[in-house]
Structures are given as C-alpha cells and as structure tokens.
Coordinates of C-alpha atoms in Angstrom, one line a residue:
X1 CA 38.8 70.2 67.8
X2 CA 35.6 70.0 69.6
X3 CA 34.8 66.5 68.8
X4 CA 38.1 65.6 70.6
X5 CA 37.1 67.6 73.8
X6 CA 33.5 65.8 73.8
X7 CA 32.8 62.6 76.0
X8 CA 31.8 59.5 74.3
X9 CA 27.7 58.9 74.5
X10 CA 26.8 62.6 75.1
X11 CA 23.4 61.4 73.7
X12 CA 22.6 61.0 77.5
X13 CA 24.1 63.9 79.0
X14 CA 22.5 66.5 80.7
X15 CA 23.7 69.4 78.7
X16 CA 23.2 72.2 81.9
X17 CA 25.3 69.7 84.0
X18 CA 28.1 70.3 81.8
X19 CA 27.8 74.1 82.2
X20 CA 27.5 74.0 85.8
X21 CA 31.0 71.9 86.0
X22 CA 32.4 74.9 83.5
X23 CA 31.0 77.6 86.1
X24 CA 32.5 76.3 89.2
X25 CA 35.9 75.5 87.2
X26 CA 35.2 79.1 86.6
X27 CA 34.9 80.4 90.1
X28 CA 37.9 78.7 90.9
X29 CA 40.2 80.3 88.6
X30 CA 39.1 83.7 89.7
X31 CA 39.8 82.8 93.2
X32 CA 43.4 81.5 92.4
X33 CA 44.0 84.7 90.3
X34 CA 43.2 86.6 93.2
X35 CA 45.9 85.4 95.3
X36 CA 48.5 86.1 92.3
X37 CA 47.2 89.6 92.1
X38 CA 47.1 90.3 96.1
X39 CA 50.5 88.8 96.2
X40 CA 51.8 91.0 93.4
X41 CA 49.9 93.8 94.9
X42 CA 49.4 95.2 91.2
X43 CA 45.7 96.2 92.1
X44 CA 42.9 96.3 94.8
X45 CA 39.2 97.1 95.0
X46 CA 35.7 95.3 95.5
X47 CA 36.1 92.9 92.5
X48 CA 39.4 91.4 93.6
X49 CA 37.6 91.6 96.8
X50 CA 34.5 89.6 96.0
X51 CA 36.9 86.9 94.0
X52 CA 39.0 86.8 97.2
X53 CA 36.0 85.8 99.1
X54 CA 34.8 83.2 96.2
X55 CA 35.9 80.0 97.7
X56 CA 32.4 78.1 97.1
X57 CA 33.5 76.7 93.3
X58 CA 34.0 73.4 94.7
X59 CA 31.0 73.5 96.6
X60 CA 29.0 73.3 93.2
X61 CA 32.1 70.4 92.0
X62 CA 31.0 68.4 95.4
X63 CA 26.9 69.1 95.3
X64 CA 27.1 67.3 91.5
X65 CA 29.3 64.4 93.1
X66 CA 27.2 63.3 95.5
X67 CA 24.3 63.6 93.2
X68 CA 26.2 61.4 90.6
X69 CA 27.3 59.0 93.2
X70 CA 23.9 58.6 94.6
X71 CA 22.3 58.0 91.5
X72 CA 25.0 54.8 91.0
X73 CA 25.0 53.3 94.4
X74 CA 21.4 52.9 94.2
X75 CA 21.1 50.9 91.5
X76 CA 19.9 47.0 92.4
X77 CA 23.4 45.7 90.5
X78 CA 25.9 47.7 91.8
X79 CA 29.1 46.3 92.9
X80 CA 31.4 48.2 95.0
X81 CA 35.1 46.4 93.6
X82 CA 33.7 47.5 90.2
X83 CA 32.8 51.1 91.2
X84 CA 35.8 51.8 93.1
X85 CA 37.7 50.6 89.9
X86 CA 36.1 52.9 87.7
X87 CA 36.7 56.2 90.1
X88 CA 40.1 55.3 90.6
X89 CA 40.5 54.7 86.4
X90 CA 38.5 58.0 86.0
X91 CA 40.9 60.2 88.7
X92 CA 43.9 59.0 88.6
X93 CA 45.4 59.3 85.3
X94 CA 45.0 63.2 84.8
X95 CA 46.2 63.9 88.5
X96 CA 49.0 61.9 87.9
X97 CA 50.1 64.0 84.8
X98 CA 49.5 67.2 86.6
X99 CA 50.7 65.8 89.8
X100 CA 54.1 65.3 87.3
X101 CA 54.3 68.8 85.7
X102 CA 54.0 70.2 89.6
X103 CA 57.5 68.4 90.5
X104 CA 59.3 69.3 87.2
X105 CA 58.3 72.7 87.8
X106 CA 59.7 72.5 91.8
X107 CA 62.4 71.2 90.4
X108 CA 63.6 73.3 88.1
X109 CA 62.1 77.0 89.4
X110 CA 62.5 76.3 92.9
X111 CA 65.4 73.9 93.2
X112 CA 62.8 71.9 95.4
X113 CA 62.6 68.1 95.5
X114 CA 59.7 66.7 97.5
X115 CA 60.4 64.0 99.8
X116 CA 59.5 60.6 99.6
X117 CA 57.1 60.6 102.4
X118 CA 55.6 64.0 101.2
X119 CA 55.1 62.5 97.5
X120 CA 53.2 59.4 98.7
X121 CA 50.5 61.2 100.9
X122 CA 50.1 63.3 98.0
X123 CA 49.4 60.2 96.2
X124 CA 46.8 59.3 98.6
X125 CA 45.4 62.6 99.0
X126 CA 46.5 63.2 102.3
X127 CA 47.0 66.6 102.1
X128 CA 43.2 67.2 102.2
X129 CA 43.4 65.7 105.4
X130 CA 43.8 68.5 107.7
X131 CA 45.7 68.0 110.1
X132 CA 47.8 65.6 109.1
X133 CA 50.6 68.1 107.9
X134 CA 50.9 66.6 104.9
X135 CA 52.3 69.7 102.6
X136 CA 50.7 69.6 98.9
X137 CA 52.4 69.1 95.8
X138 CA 49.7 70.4 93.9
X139 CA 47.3 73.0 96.1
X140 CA 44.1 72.0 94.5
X141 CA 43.7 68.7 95.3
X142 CA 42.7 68.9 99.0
X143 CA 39.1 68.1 97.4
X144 CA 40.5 65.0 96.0
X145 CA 40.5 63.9 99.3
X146 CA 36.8 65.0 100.4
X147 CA 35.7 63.4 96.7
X148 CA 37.1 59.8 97.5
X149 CA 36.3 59.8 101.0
X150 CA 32.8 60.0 100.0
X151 CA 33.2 57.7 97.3
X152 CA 34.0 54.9 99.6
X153 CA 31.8 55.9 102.7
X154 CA 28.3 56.6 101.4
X155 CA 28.0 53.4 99.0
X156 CA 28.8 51.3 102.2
X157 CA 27.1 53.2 104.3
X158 CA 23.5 53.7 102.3
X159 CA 23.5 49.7 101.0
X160 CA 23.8 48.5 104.6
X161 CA 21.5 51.4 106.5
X162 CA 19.5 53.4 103.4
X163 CA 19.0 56.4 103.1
X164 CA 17.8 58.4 106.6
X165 CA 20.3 56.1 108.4
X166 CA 22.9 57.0 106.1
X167 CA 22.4 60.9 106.1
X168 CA 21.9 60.7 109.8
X169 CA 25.2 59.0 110.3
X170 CA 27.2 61.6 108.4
X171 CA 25.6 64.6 109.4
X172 CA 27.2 63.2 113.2
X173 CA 30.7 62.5 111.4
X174 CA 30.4 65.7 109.5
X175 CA 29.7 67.9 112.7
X176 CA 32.6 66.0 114.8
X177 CA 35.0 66.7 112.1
X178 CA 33.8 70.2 111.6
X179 CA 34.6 70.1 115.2
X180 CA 38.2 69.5 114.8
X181 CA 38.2 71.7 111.6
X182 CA 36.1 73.9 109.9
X183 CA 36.5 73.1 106.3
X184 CA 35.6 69.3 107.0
X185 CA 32.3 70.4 107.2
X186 CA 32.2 71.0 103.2
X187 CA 31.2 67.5 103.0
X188 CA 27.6 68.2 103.7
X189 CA 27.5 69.6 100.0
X190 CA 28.1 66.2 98.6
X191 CA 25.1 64.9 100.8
X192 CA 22.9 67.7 99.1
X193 CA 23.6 66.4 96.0
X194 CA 21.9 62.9 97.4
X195 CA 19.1 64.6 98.4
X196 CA 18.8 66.3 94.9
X197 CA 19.0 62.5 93.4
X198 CA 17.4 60.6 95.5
X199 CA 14.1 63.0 97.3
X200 CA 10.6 61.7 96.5
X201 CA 9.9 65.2 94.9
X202 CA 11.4 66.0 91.5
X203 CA 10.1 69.8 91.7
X204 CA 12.4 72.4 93.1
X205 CA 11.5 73.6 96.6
X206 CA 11.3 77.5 95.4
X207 CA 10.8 79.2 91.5
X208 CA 13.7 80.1 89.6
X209 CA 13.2 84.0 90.5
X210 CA 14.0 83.1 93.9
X211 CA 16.6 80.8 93.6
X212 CA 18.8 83.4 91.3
X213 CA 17.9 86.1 94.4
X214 CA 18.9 83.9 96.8
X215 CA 22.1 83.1 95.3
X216 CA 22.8 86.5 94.3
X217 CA 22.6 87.9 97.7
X218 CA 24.3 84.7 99.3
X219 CA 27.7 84.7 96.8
X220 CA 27.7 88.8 96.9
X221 CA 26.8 89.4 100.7
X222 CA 27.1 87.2 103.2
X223 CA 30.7 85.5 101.9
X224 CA 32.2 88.5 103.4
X225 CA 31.2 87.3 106.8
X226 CA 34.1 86.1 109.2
X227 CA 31.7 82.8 110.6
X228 CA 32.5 79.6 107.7
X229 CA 29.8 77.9 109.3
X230 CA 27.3 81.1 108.6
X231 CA 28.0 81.8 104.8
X232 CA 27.7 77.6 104.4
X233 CA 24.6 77.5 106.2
X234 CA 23.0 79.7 103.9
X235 CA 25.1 78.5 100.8
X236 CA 24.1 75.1 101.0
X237 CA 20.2 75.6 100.0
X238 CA 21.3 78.8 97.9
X239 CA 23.7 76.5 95.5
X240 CA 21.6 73.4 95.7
X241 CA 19.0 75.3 94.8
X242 CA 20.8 76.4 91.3
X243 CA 21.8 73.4 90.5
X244 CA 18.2 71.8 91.1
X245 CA 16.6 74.5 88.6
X246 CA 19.6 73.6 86.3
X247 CA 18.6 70.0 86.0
X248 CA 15.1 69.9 86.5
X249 CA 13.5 72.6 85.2
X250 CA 13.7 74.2 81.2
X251 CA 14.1 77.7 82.8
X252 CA 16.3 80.4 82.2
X253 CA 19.3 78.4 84.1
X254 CA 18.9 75.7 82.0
X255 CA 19.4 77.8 78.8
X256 CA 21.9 79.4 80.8
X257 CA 24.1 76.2 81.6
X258 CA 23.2 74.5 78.3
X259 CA 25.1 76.8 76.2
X260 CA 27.8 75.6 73.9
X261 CA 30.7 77.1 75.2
X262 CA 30.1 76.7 78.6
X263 CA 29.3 72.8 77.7
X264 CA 33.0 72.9 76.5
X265 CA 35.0 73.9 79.1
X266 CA 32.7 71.8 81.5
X267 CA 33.8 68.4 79.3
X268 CA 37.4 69.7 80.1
X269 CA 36.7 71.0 84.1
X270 CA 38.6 68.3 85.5
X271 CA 41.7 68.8 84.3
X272 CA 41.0 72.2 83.9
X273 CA 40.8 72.8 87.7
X274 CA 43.7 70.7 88.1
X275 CA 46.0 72.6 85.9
X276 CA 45.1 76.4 86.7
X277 CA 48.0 76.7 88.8
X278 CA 50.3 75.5 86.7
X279 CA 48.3 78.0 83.9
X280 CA 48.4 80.8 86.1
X281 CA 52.3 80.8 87.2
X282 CA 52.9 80.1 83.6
X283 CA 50.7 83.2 82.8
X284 CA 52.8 85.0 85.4
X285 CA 56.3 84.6 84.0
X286 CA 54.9 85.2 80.2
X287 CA 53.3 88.8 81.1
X288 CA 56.4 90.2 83.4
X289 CA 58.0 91.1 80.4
X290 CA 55.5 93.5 79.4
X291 CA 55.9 95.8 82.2
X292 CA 52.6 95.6 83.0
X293 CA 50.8 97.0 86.5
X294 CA 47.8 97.7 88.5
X295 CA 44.4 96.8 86.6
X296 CA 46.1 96.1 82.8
X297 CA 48.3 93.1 84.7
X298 CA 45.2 91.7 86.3
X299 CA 43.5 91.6 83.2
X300 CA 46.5 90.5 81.5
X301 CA 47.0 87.6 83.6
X302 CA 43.4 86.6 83.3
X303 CA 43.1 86.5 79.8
X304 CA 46.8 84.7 79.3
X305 CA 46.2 82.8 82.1
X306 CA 42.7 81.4 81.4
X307 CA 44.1 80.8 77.5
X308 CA 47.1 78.5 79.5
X309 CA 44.9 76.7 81.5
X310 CA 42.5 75.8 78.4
X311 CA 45.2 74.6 76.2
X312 CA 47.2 72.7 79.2
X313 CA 43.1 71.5 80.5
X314 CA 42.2 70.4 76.8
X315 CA 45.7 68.6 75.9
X316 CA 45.0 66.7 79.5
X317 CA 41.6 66.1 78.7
X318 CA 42.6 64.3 75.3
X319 CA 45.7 61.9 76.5
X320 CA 44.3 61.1 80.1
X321 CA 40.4 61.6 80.4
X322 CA 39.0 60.8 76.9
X323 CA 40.7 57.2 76.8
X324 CA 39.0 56.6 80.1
X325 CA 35.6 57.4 78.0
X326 CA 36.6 55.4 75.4
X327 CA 38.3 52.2 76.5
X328 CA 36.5 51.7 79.8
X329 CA 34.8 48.9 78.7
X330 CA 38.3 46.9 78.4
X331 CA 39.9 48.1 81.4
X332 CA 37.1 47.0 84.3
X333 CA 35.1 43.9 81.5
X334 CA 32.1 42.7 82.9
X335 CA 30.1 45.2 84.2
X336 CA 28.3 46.8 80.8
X337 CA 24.7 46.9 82.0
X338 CA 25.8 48.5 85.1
X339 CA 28.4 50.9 83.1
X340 CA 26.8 54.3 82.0
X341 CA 28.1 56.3 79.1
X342 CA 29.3 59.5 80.8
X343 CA 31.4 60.6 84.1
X344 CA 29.1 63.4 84.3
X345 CA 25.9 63.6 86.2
X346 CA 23.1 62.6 84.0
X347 CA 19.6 63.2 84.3
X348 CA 16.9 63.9 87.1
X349 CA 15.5 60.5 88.6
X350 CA 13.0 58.7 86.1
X351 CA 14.7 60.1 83.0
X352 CA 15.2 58.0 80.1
X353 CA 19.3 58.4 80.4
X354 CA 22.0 56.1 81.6
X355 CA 24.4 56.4 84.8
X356 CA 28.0 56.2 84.8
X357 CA 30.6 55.0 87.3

C-alpha cells in the first residue's frame, strides 16, 4: 500500500518537506472540524477555540509554493508554455474528481444543481477571487486561485525584472489588494518561500530553540487577535522560520518532519486537503447514529473523519496524482533535462537533487 502512495524518484526528495505538507493538511482539518462541531454545538472550550482560530495551514501550503516555484523559474532553460503545462497537468486532474463528488453530493443531499455560470468560475478558480461573488462548489479551493495566480505572475515577472524588482512589484500589488481585501494579502507567504530559495544565505536567520518559541507563542497567542494584518505580520517570519530549520538544518524539526508517517500523508496532502470536506460531512452522517454528544462526538468525528478523508485522499492520490508522476514524461515530451522527479519541494539551493515543474 505504501509503495502506491509514494511519488516516483523520492531518491531526491526532501523527506521533512513531505512532513511539513502532512502538518499543514493537518491544521486544516482541525480547522474544518471546528466549524462542524460549533455548528452542531456538541462542545466548547479553549481547544475548539484554538482550532477555530487555526487558519494559517495554508500559509505553510503557500510558503513551500513559492519556494518550489522559485527554485524552477530560475533555472537558465526554463520555458514558461512548458511550466504552465505541467501545473495545470499536476492540479487539475484531482480537483476535477473532487470538484465531481462535490456536485453529486449537492445533488442528491441538497437537491442543489449549480449553475452553469457558477460551475465554470469554479473551474477557473474564481471563487478565490474575492469579490467577484463567485459562490464555491468546493470551499477549499479559494487557495487554488492564490496558487495559480502566482504561478503565472512571478515566472514573468522575475525573468523580465529579477529578483528585488520582482519582490518590490508585488509587495505594491499585494498591499493594493490587501487594500480591497484583507485575505489577498496571504500572497506574501508565497514570496517568503522565494526568499527561503533564492537568499544568498543558506543558514537560518535564528536557532531552532527560537524558532519553535516563536512559533509556539505566535500560533497559541497572538491568532486570537482581531487585526489579520497583526497575527500575519508576526506569522510570516514565525512559519518561515520552521520551514527554514525543516530544510536546512538536521535539527530536531528535521527528525520531526522526516518521520515516516508524517511523510505519508504529506505524499497524499493534496488530495487530502481537497477532500476533507467531503470526509468530514461523510463522517457526520456515519456517527449521528450513535447518539453521540458533547466531547465523545468531537472526538468521534475526528477520528471517523480523518480515517474518511485518508481513504477518499489515498484512492485520489492513486487514480489522479500518481499517473501525473508517472507518465509525465509523455504527456508535455521534450522537456526531460528541465523536468524534475517530484512535485514537492526538493532541496536547499546547491544540493545535489533535481527540481520539478
């Protein structure tokens, strides 16, 4: 079973990159079960609290994005038609499939059927596009939106300006859309990820004591404040911080991240995010029976609903990721010395490991 839930050419991988992707899946999922449980009212108290308030598990997603994405577009033979191909080979298929089971399910336990116009900005990834008023099909894929948006503007951007140009640029764009909308200004985590691949430094800015302080206090303090703009302020050094020791340095993170069963679910973390919703309404119906309330339903819908979402995540992983992986090759053909081996971020600038689109 695990050979099926492995990438093809893990020989390359960073291991504690693959842990990270399982954490922030993880974070996630706690926040969505959250809203089940406040919206069931079964039980209340500072944990349910804190996971209400954990909305950063994307952040991590977007700081390993641009750090991927960075290490590609600088590369002397990239080509942009090629790139784009590969992201859109990579994404698609497994939001398509969830994108699928999200109608059926509509369909048949709400009697809903989207509309045309509704189903084609959802295609697009429109509903990340606040403001727009496009109404999601499936709620998690607002970051789709953010992900592609930076796939297509920082390659053109940083191979016709470099790299101060290119960070000055968006940090204007960033703050005029922040302007219009707060949670636009999430997009700086991607360019912390740049930073973190492309810096002239390969040594964290802090030691590993302080970056687990820092993030400690950040993630179980200040998320409780009211201000967005204050918690990301500090949340933005605080995560990229992690990550940096993660990658970088053979600390107690590393060993951490690098674990084996962490390093599973992060192989499946795509579809894994994609599908918790589905996992935890499934969940939902499966433990009513059970008569279940207060803290025993919480923790019944945890455990039933993070086995749901594994299953659903791995069988996803298998049809629509792993042929990505596997026939790649065939489906964009003449780009193998710019092709890497893994859709994961790979290792720190200098390392002896290949890149992937």
């Amino acid at each position: 079973m695990l050979r099926w839930l492995s990438v093809t050419g893990a020989e390359s991988r960073l291991t504690a990159m693959e842990g990270l992707r399982a954490y922030a899946a993880g974070i996630v999922f706690l926040f969505h079960s959250a809203l089940l449980m406040q919206e069931q009212q079964h039980a209340a108290g500072p944990v349910i609290d804190w996971m209400l308030h954990s909305q950063y598990g994307v952040d991590i997603f977007f700081i390993l994005s641009g750090y991927l994405i960075a290490g590609i577009a600088s590369k002397p033979g990239f080509r942009l038609g090629t790139y784009l191909s590969h992201r859109a080979l990579r994404i698609y298929p497994a939001f398509l499939g969830t994108l699928l089971m999200c109608l059926i399910g509509l369909a048949v336990l709400r009697g809903e059927h989207v509309s045309f116009e509704r189903l084609v900005g959802n295609l697009f990834f429109l509903n990340g596009a606040f403001g727009l008023g496009v109404q999601a099909i499936n709620g998690v894929t607002w970051s789709l939106f953010f992900e592609f948006s930076f796939y297509i503007a920082f390659p053109l951007l940083y191979r016709h300006f470099g790299l101060a140009r290119t960070m000055v640029i968006c940090a204007v764009l960033i703050a005029m859309l922040g302007h219009l909308d707060t949670r636009f200004v999430r997009f700086m985590f991607f360019f912390a990820g740049v930073w973190l691949r492309l810096r002239d430094s390969s040594q964290p800015w802090a030691s590993e004591r302080f970056a687990i302080a820092f993030y400690l206090l950040v993630t179980t303090g200040t998320i409780y404040l009211q201000k967005y703009l204050v918690f990301a302020a500090l949340y933005v050094p605080a995560a990229t911080l992690i990550v940096d020791h993660a990658l970088h340095t053979k600390g107690v993170l590393q060993r951490v991240f690098s674990r084996p069963a962490l390093r599973v679910l992060g192989n499946v973390s795509y579809s894994f995010y994609l599908v918790q919703p589905i996992g935890l309404l499934a969940a939902r119906y499966a433990i009513e029976p059970l008569g279940l309330a207060g803290v025993s339903w919480c923790i019944a819908l945890l455990v039933v609903g993070f086995a749901i979402t594994f299953v659903l995540s791995s069988l996803s992983f298998v049809a629509l990721e792993r042929p990505y992986f596997t026939y790649r090759h065939l489906l964009v053909p003449g780009d193998s010395k710019q092709r890497s081996r893994q859709d994961t971020p790979v290792a720190a600038p200098g390392a002896d490991a290949k890149e992937q689109v």
